[in-house]
CSV table of C-alpha atoms in Angstrom, one decimal:
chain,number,residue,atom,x,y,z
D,26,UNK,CA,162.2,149.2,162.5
D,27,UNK,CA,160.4,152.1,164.2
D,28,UNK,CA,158.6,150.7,167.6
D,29,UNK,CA,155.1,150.8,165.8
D,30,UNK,CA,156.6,148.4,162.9
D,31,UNK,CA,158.4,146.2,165.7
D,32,UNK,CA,154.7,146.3,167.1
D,33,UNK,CA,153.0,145.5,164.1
D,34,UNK,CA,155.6,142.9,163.2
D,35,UNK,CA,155.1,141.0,166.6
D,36,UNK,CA,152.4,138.3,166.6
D,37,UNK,CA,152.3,135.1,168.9
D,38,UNK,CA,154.4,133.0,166.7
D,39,UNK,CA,152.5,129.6,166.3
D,40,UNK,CA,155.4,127.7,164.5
D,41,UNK,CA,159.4,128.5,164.7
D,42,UNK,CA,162.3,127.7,162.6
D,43,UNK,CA,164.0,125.0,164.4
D,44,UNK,CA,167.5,125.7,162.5
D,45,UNK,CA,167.3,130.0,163.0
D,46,UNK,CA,168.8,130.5,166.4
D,47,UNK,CA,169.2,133.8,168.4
D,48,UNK,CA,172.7,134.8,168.8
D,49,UNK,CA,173.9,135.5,171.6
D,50,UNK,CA,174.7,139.4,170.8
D,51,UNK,CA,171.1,139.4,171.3
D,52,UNK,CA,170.3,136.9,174.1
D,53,UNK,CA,172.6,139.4,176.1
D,54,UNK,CA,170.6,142.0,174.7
D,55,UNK,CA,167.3,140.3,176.3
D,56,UNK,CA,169.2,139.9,179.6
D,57,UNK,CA,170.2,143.5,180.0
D,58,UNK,CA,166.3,144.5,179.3
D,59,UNK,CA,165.2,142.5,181.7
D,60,UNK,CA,167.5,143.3,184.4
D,61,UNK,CA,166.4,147.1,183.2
D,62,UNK,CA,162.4,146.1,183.3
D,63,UNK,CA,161.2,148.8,186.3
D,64,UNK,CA,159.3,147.0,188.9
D,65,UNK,CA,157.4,148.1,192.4
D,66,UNK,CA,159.9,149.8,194.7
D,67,UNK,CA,163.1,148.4,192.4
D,68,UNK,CA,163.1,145.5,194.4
D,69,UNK,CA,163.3,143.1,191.5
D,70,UNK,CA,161.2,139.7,192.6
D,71,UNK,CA,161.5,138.4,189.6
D,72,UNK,CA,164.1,136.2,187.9
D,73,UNK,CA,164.6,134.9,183.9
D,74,UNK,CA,165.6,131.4,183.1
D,75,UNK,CA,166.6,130.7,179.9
D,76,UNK,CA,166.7,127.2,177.9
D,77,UNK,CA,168.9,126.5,174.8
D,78,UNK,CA,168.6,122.6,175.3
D,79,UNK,CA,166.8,120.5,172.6
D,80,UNK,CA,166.6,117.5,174.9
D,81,UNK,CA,165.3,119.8,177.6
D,82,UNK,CA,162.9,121.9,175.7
D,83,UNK,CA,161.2,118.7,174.1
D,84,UNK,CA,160.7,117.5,177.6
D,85,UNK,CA,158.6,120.8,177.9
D,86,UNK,CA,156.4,120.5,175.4
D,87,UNK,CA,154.1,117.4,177.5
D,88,UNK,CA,154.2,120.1,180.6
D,89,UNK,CA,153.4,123.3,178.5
D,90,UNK,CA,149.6,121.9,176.9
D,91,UNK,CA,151.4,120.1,174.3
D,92,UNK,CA,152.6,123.6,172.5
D,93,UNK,CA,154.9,122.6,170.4
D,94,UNK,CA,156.7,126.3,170.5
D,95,UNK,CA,158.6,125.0,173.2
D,96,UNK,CA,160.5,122.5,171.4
D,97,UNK,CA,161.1,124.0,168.4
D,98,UNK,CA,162.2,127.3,169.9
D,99,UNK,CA,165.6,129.0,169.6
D,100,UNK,CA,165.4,129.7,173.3
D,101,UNK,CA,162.9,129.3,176.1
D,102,UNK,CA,162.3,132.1,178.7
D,103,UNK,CA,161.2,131.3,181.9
D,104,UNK,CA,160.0,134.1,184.3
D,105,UNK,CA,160.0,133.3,188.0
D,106,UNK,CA,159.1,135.2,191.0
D,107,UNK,CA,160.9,135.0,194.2
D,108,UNK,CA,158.7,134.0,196.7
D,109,UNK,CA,160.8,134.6,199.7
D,110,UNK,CA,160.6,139.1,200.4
D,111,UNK,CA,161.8,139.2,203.7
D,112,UNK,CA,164.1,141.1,205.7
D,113,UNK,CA,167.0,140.0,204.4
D,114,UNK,CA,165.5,140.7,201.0
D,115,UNK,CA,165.0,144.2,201.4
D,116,UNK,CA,168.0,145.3,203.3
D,117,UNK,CA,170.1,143.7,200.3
D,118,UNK,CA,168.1,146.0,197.8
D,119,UNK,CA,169.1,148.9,199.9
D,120,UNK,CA,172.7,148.1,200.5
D,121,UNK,CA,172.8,147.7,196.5
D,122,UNK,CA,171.9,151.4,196.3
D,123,UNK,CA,173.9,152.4,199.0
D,124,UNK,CA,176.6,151.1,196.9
D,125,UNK,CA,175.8,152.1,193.6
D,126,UNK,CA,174.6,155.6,194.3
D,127,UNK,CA,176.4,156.1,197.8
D,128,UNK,CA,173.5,157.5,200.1
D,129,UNK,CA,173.6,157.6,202.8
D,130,UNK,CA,171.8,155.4,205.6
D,131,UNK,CA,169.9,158.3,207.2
D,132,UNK,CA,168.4,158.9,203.8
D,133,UNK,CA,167.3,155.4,203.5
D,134,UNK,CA,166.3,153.9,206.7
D,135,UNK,CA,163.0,155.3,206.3
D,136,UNK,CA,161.5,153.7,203.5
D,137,UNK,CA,163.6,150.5,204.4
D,138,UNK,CA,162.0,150.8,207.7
D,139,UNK,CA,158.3,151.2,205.8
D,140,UNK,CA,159.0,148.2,203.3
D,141,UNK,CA,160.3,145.8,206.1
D,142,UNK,CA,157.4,146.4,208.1
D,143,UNK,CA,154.7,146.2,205.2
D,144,UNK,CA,155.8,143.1,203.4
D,145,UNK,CA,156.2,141.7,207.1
D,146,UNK,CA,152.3,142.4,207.4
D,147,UNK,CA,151.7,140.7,203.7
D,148,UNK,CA,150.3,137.6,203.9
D,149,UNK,CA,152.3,134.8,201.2
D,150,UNK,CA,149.6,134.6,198.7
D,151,UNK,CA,149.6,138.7,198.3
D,152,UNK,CA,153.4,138.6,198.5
D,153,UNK,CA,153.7,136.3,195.2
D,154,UNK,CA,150.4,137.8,193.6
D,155,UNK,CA,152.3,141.2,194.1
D,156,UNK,CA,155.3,139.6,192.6
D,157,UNK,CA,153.7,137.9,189.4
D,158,UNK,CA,152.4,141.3,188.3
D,159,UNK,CA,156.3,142.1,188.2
D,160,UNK,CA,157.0,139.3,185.9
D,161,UNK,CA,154.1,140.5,183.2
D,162,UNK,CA,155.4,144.1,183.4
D,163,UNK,CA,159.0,142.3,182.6
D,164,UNK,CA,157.0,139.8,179.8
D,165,UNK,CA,155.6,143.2,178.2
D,166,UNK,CA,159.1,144.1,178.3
D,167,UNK,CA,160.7,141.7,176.7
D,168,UNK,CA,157.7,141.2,174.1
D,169,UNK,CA,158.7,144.7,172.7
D,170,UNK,CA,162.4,144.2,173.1
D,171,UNK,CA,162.0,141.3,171.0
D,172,UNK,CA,160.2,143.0,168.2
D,173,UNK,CA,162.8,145.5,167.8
D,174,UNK,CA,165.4,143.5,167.6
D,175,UNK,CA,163.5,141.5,164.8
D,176,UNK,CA,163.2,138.3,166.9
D,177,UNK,CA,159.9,136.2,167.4
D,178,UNK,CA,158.2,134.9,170.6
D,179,UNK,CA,155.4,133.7,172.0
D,180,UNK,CA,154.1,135.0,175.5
D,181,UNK,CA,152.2,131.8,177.0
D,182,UNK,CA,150.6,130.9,181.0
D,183,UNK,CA,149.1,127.7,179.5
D,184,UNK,CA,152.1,125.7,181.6
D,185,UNK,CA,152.3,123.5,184.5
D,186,UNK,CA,154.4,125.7,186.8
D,187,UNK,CA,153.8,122.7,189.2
D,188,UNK,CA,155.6,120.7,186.8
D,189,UNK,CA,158.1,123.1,186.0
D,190,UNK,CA,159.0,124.2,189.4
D,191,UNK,CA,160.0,120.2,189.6
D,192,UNK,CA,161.9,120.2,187.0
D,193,UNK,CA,164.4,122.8,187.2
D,194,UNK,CA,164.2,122.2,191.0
D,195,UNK,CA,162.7,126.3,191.7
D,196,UNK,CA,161.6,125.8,194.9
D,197,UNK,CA,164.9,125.0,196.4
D,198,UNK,CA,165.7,128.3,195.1
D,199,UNK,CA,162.7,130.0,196.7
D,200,UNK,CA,161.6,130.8,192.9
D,201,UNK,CA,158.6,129.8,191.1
D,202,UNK,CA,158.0,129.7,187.5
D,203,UNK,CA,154.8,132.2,186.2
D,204,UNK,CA,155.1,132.4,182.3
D,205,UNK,CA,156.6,131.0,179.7
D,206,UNK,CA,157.9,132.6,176.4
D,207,UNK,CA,159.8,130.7,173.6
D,208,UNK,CA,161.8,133.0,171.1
D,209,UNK,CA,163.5,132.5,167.7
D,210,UNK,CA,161.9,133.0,164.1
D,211,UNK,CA,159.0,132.9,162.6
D,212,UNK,CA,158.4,129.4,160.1
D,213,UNK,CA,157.7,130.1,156.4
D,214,UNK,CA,154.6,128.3,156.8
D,215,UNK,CA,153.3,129.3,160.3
D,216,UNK,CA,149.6,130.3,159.2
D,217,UNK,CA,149.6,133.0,161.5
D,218,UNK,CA,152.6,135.3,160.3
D,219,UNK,CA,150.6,137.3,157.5
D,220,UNK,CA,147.1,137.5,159.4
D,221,UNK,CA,146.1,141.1,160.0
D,222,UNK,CA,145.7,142.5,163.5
D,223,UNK,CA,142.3,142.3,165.0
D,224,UNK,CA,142.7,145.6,167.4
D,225,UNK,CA,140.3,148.0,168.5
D,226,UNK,CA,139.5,151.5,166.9
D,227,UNK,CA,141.9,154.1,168.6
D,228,UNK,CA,138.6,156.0,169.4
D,229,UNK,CA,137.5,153.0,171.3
D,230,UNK,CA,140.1,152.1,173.6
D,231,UNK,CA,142.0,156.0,174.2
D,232,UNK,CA,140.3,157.9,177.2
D,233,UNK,CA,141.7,161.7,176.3
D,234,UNK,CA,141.1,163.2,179.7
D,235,UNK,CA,141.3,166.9,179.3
């Protein structure tokens, strides 16, 4: 599919096929395009869960508004911020690209310097705000990644990260869960498959500033 059919193919599947699942040539592929999603600075606060577990996922369904996507899911996708961007943090983003691209320290110091000091000065709530609006550049992400690869999902925030967070224990890992998205294929008889797109006239939502 060209991107524009992928796009027009992808809809917020309503009802999955509980006995199509995603291979996992393509649930590395969804890995890889996360780990690629950019983010502010490259410092990555985000991490992906992922669910193949019928037991588990029905167990999701009470903590997700009673969405049944969830259980009947191929896969469930869990993004998660870090919520711990301290020192340590950064300095470990910086010896990663002093590895990977060898540059040197003197290059380096001074942004390092600049991002130690400012996230020192963020307060916790901006810190995870600033890191949830990573996860939805990396949902968007994944959303078109999906639809390329022919695969369904559903992007959702009606969740109880509270409850979530319990159950896979997050917090211990300084992580907390943001959005949910289940993935697989499309049901024969979800009602929302062959609706038409309700979008905007291009004249109405393009600013051409020339």
């Amino acid at each position: 599919m060209s991107i524009i059919e992928a796009l027009k193919f992808r809809y917020a599947t309503k009802k999955f096929n509980t006995n199509k699942l995603v291979s996992t040539l393509d649930i590395n592929t969804i890995k890889e395009a996360f780990n690629l999603t950019p983010t502010s600075y490259g410092l990555q606060p985000v991490k992906l869960a992922i669910i193949n577990n019928k037991a588990i996922q029905a167990d999701l369904v009470s903590m997700t508004m009673n969405q049944q996507q969830v259980a009947e899911a191929s896969h469930v996708l869990v993004l998660c911020i870090d919520t711990k961007i301290d020192t340590e943090f950064i300095k470990t983003y910086f010896n990663n690209i002093k590895a990977i691209r060898n540059t040197p320290d003197s290059v380096l110091k001074g942004f390092r310097d600049y991002l130690i000091s400012d996230f020192k000065n963020k307060s916790q709530d901006d810190i995870e705000m600033w890191a949830t609006k990573q996860a939805y550049i990396a949902l968007g992400n994944l959303l078109t990644v999906c639809a390329t690869l022919g695969i369904d999902a559903c992007p959702m925030e009606g969740f109880s990260a509270k409850d979530y967070n319990e159950k896979f224990q997050l917090e211990k890992k300084n992580l907390k869960s943001v959005l949910v998205m289940p993935i697989g294929y499309r049901a024969e008889d979800d009602f929302m498959a062959d609706l038409k797109k309700v979008r905007k006239p291009l004249e109405e939502i393009i600013i051409d500033l020339n």
